[in-house]
Amino acid sequence: MFKNLYPDSLEVSGQYLRIILKEISELQLPFNPIVYAVWYEYVSGRNPALQKAIKAARKQKVLIDYQKILEWFGHHVSNRQLLVTEQQTRKAGSLLDGMTFHLIDAELRMGQQGEQLKAHNQLLSIASDEDDIKNISQDIVSETLRIIDGNTDLKNNVHNTINELDALKLELRNLREAAKTDMLTGLLNRRGFEDAIAGPMKDAQEETAPLTLIIADIDNFKRINDSYGHLTGDNVLKLISKLLQKHIKGKDLAGRFGGEEFIMVLPETKMDGGFVLAEQIRTSLEKMRWQSKSSGKDIGTITISMGVAQFIPGEDLDSLIVRADKAMYAAKNNGRNRTGTHNGKDVVLP
């Protein structure tokens, strides 16, 4: 899927690996996929804009922490998938242009060859000498063979172009999917979630089905990162993502909305059903005990605050998200580890 992004050989990528591990260690950054991706792009030199940003930060002695890495990743690395998509789209256009040229060229050549065959046929019809008939017949055979050869070349060119287009189409589809997925958790990212929710929102707006949205935010997540490290924080995000995926079903969607915030949409589900699901997730998480893999330290309990809102006819997605967000923040401001709901007018905390 990323062969156009990272075509390096085993030997070259191994050299990069040694440099990257040394520099990540010196900067005391977590050895996770996001940090590695940023530093791979930097060390390999294939991302000039990122190189410039990192060199400037080092020259100005800016603190290069995980937040800075996330900033660079979002701005310079994940967007490269879209760049490759655009490049592949242009390549597909060039292939189509080439095939069109071959077809037009073949049409012109076949027209000229057809005229020549017509002329030979006219000569043959008036020829009386045996040698003339033989020569004209040979010309007709030769011209016919050229037409056949030309058509074989055209067929091969078109066949090869179609194969290349099929390969491009598959790669573009994979790139589009990758661009919609959060690398760390495997959930939909914000762009992917907004694309996926378009259909359910349309159904809800046409009043053919209810729709409920849940916003979830990990309580005191900064404390986890500060106390146990970003690697532990990343593991928490991944495990909570799996918990969300375990509880949703059917047409339900889950995404990471940024940082430690998650979002779920439940098509064909009313507020009561959304509240029940949110409470199932919240209480399941509350019962878990957590331990840092790197240090073995007991982290204790990790909790999550939830906000639930059902779509109201006439509102747009932003408005629905704002209402669920208000419910979630009310839950946080009133003790955390709670689920709030927004009924369209007020937040309700059971």
XYZ file of C-alpha atoms in Angstrom:
350
model
C 0.000 0.000 0.000
C 2.870 2.390 0.805
C 5.374 1.163 -1.807
C 5.421 4.592 -3.440
C 6.050 6.245 -0.071
C 8.848 3.929 1.157
C 10.657 2.130 -1.698
C 13.952 1.754 0.233
C 15.890 -1.511 0.101
C 16.465 -3.755 3.118
C 20.040 -2.516 3.448
C 19.152 1.187 3.230
C 16.164 0.930 5.564
C 18.398 -0.957 8.026
C 20.865 1.929 8.005
C 18.002 4.342 8.665
C 16.811 2.117 11.533
C 20.131 2.387 13.400
C 20.201 6.172 13.043
C 16.535 6.565 14.010
C 16.750 4.404 17.143
C 19.835 6.310 18.320
C 18.207 9.729 17.820
C 14.839 8.742 19.324
C 16.689 7.385 22.363
C 18.726 10.592 22.738
C 15.537 12.679 22.596
C 13.854 10.338 25.124
C 10.853 9.851 22.857
C 8.616 6.762 22.891
C 9.457 4.036 20.376
C 6.012 3.979 18.776
C 4.902 3.951 15.097
C 4.137 7.687 14.987
C 7.543 8.776 16.286
C 9.291 6.253 14.032
C 7.323 7.403 10.948
C 8.234 11.051 11.569
C 11.912 10.266 12.137
C 12.062 7.867 9.170
C 10.789 10.619 6.879
C 13.305 13.006 8.416
C 16.356 10.712 8.254
C 15.575 9.381 4.765
C 15.435 12.943 3.408
C 12.295 12.298 1.351
C 10.260 14.945 3.157
C 11.959 18.357 2.685
C 9.288 20.319 4.565
C 9.601 18.060 7.615
C 13.395 18.203 7.438
C 13.254 21.983 7.431
C 10.902 22.030 10.448
C 13.040 19.631 12.505
C 16.319 21.355 11.631
C 14.794 24.711 12.591
C 13.551 23.290 15.902
C 16.982 21.864 16.693
C 18.757 25.075 15.742
C 16.405 27.132 17.940
C 16.691 24.505 20.715
C 12.927 23.970 20.766
C 11.806 21.117 23.039
C 11.117 18.115 20.812
C 8.551 16.188 22.845
C 5.742 13.858 21.872
C 3.309 16.725 21.307
C 5.721 18.272 18.825
C 6.052 14.868 17.103
C 2.266 14.580 16.824
C 2.140 18.076 15.337
C 4.763 17.198 12.734
C 3.102 13.868 12.002
C -0.279 15.463 11.315
C 1.137 18.291 9.242
C 3.969 16.633 7.322
C 3.515 12.836 7.330
C -0.134 11.779 7.264
C -0.883 14.362 4.575
C 1.682 12.664 2.301
C -0.842 9.874 1.740
C -3.073 12.434 0.094
C -0.105 13.667 -1.957
C 0.593 10.148 -3.198
C -3.098 9.750 -4.015
C -2.950 12.889 -6.132
C 0.217 11.643 -7.868
C -1.379 8.285 -8.616
C -4.485 10.012 -9.944
C -2.309 12.060 -12.305
C -0.537 8.862 -13.369
C -3.895 7.248 -14.161
C -4.760 10.288 -16.282
C -1.454 9.948 -18.162
C -2.133 6.264 -18.817
C -5.563 7.080 -20.180
C -4.082 9.815 -22.361
C -1.547 7.308 -23.686
C -4.225 4.752 -24.466
C -6.282 7.407 -26.243
C -3.224 8.316 -28.338
C -2.727 4.663 -29.314
C -6.374 4.343 -30.314
C -6.319 7.529 -32.413
C -3.010 6.549 -34.007
C -4.357 3.079 -34.790
C -7.513 4.573 -36.285
C -5.436 6.833 -38.588
C -3.140 3.998 -39.631
C -6.044 1.652 -40.282
C -7.731 4.351 -42.362
C -4.599 4.808 -44.462
C -4.110 1.062 -44.808
C -7.743 0.651 -45.790
C -7.299 3.206 -48.550
C -4.202 1.394 -49.755
C -6.050 -1.934 -49.821
C -8.863 -0.263 -51.751
C -6.357 1.081 -54.295
C -4.696 -2.341 -54.652
C -8.097 -3.924 -55.165
C -8.906 -1.456 -57.957
C -5.560 -2.210 -59.630
C -6.224 -5.923 -59.282
C -9.605 -5.582 -60.978
C -8.048 -4.119 -64.135
C -4.789 -6.096 -64.158
C -4.365 -8.537 -67.039
C -0.724 -9.486 -66.789
C 0.072 -12.473 -64.572
C 3.087 -10.781 -62.978
C 1.016 -7.661 -62.170
C -1.665 -9.786 -60.553
C 0.995 -11.604 -58.534
C 2.687 -8.374 -57.366
C -0.586 -6.692 -56.460
C -1.713 -9.790 -54.576
C 1.552 -9.784 -52.619
C 1.029 -6.105 -51.769
C -2.494 -6.887 -50.526
C -1.176 -9.744 -48.354
C 1.650 -7.550 -46.979
C -0.745 -4.690 -46.175
C -3.166 -7.084 -44.504
C -0.355 -8.510 -42.344
C 0.664 -4.957 -41.340
C -2.933 -4.306 -40.279
C -2.957 -7.509 -38.228
C 0.407 -6.645 -36.615
C -0.804 -3.130 -35.885
C -3.955 -4.465 -34.247
C -1.883 -6.909 -32.159
C 0.306 -4.027 -30.937
C -2.801 -1.993 -30.164
C -4.345 -4.909 -28.296
C -1.159 -5.366 -26.240
C -0.902 -1.642 -25.478
C -4.537 -1.472 -24.367
C -4.184 -4.691 -22.324
C -1.057 -3.416 -20.553
C -2.690 -0.052 -19.847
C -5.769 -1.732 -18.387
C -3.564 -3.857 -16.096
C -1.692 -0.752 -14.907
C -4.967 1.073 -14.328
C -6.328 -1.866 -12.298
C -3.186 -1.853 -10.134
C -3.471 1.917 -9.682
C -7.127 1.640 -8.769
C -6.326 -0.889 -6.038
C -3.497 1.251 -4.693
C -5.653 4.379 -4.702
C -8.395 2.554 -2.814
C -5.876 1.396 -0.204
C -4.420 4.903 0.090
C -7.874 6.415 0.539
C -8.641 3.931 3.300
C -5.299 4.595 4.981
C -5.951 8.335 4.866
C -9.199 7.771 6.772
C -7.729 5.570 9.506
C -6.011 6.574 12.738
C -2.578 4.922 12.633
C -2.328 4.270 16.370
C -5.767 2.835 17.168
C -7.038 1.530 13.834
C -10.285 3.473 14.300
C -11.568 5.990 11.789
C -9.828 9.352 12.050
C -11.826 12.573 11.919
C -11.800 12.753 8.116
C -12.814 9.100 7.828
C -15.545 9.455 10.420
C -17.071 12.483 8.739
C -17.134 10.615 5.415
C -18.661 7.496 6.986
C -21.375 9.386 8.867
C -22.648 11.174 5.740
C -25.039 8.348 4.824
C -26.569 7.844 8.304
C -26.904 11.632 8.690
C -28.786 11.835 5.386
C -31.187 9.106 6.549
C -31.700 10.917 9.836
C -32.280 14.267 8.089
C -34.853 12.625 5.840
C -36.492 11.309 9.036
C -36.244 7.700 7.912
C -34.284 6.568 10.991
C -33.139 7.917 14.382
C -29.452 8.536 15.032
C -27.532 8.954 18.281
C -24.002 10.247 18.804
C -21.630 9.563 21.704
C -18.541 11.600 22.597
C -16.090 9.964 25.025
C -13.011 11.460 26.688
C -10.503 9.633 28.909
C -10.369 11.167 32.379
C -7.027 12.601 33.532
C -5.203 11.253 30.491
C -2.391 13.808 30.870
C -1.618 12.301 34.275
C -1.123 8.887 32.648
C 1.296 10.308 30.068
C 3.183 12.392 32.621
C 3.412 9.638 35.239
C 3.954 6.517 33.145
C 5.151 7.779 29.751
C 3.641 8.217 26.316
C 4.128 4.556 25.418
C 1.792 3.589 28.243
C -0.579 6.343 27.140
C -0.591 4.941 23.604
C -1.356 1.455 24.951
C -4.295 2.867 26.901
C -5.642 4.508 23.727
C -5.301 1.259 21.776
C -6.986 -0.882 24.430
C -9.875 1.555 24.868
C -10.294 1.572 21.083
C -10.642 -2.212 21.189
C -13.201 -1.849 23.974
C -15.287 0.503 21.824
C -15.069 -1.844 18.840
C -16.144 -4.741 21.047
C -19.320 -2.951 22.147
C -20.514 -1.422 18.883
C -22.242 -3.575 16.290
C -23.981 -3.562 12.924
C -23.992 -0.115 11.331
C -22.408 1.589 14.356
C -19.208 3.559 13.751
C -16.343 4.497 16.061
C -13.565 6.984 15.512
C -10.753 8.760 17.282
C -11.585 12.439 17.210
C -8.205 13.638 18.403
C -5.978 13.168 21.441
C -7.836 11.123 24.037
C -11.301 11.856 22.614
C -13.415 9.272 20.792
C -16.685 9.500 18.901
C -19.359 6.929 18.070
C -22.419 7.172 15.890
C -25.306 4.750 16.340
C -27.648 4.730 13.317
C -31.197 3.544 13.940
C -30.680 4.063 17.677
C -32.549 6.426 20.013
C -31.153 8.323 22.985
C -32.044 5.606 25.513
C -30.152 2.988 23.514
C -27.162 5.282 23.198
C -27.126 5.946 26.932
C -27.251 2.222 27.710
C -24.317 1.522 25.386
C -22.294 4.410 26.826
C -22.858 3.099 30.343
C -21.832 -0.416 29.304
C -18.556 0.928 27.944
C -17.970 3.190 30.930
C -18.612 0.502 33.548
C -16.565 -2.097 31.628
C -13.593 0.269 31.625
C -14.086 1.146 35.274
C -13.703 -2.521 36.257
C -10.362 -2.958 34.493
C -7.039 -2.809 36.296
C -4.103 -1.323 34.406
C -0.390 -1.910 34.626
C 2.472 -0.194 32.808
C 4.191 -2.666 30.466
C 7.500 -0.813 30.586
C 7.809 -0.378 34.350
C 5.338 -2.940 35.689
C 3.820 -0.235 37.918
C 0.167 -0.487 38.843
C -1.738 2.338 37.121
C -4.965 1.619 38.902
C -8.337 2.479 37.434
C -8.823 4.440 34.226
C -12.205 6.054 33.673
C -13.977 7.809 30.863
C -16.620 10.544 30.674
C -19.348 10.268 28.037
C -21.813 12.591 26.349
C -24.863 11.358 24.403
C -27.150 13.277 22.039
C -29.838 12.181 19.592
C -30.162 13.890 16.230
C -32.912 16.536 16.071
C -34.532 17.079 12.653
C -33.091 20.146 10.988
C -29.708 20.230 12.729
C -26.379 19.536 11.064
C -23.522 17.302 12.192
C -21.597 20.126 13.874
C -24.595 21.010 16.021
C -25.098 17.378 17.037
C -21.412 17.049 17.993
C -21.559 20.285 20.030
C -24.536 18.983 22.044
C -22.865 15.624 22.757
C -19.673 17.498 23.663
C -21.570 19.695 26.147
C -23.020 16.600 27.781
C -19.566 15.036 28.034
C -17.992 18.149 29.589
C -20.864 18.388 32.072
C -20.065 14.815 33.095
C -16.387 15.769 33.535
C -17.200 18.885 35.524
C -19.476 16.939 37.841
C -17.120 14.246 39.071
C -15.955 12.488 35.882
C -16.613 8.797 35.152
C -20.191 9.676 34.242
C -22.468 9.753 31.217
C -24.422 12.887 30.428
C -27.160 13.327 27.830
C -28.380 16.350 25.910
C -32.121 16.429 25.184
C -31.962 19.340 22.747
C -32.390 21.997 25.431
C -30.442 20.961 28.503
C -27.808 18.539 29.711
C -29.139 15.791 31.948
C -26.865 13.999 34.416
C -28.511 10.905 35.931
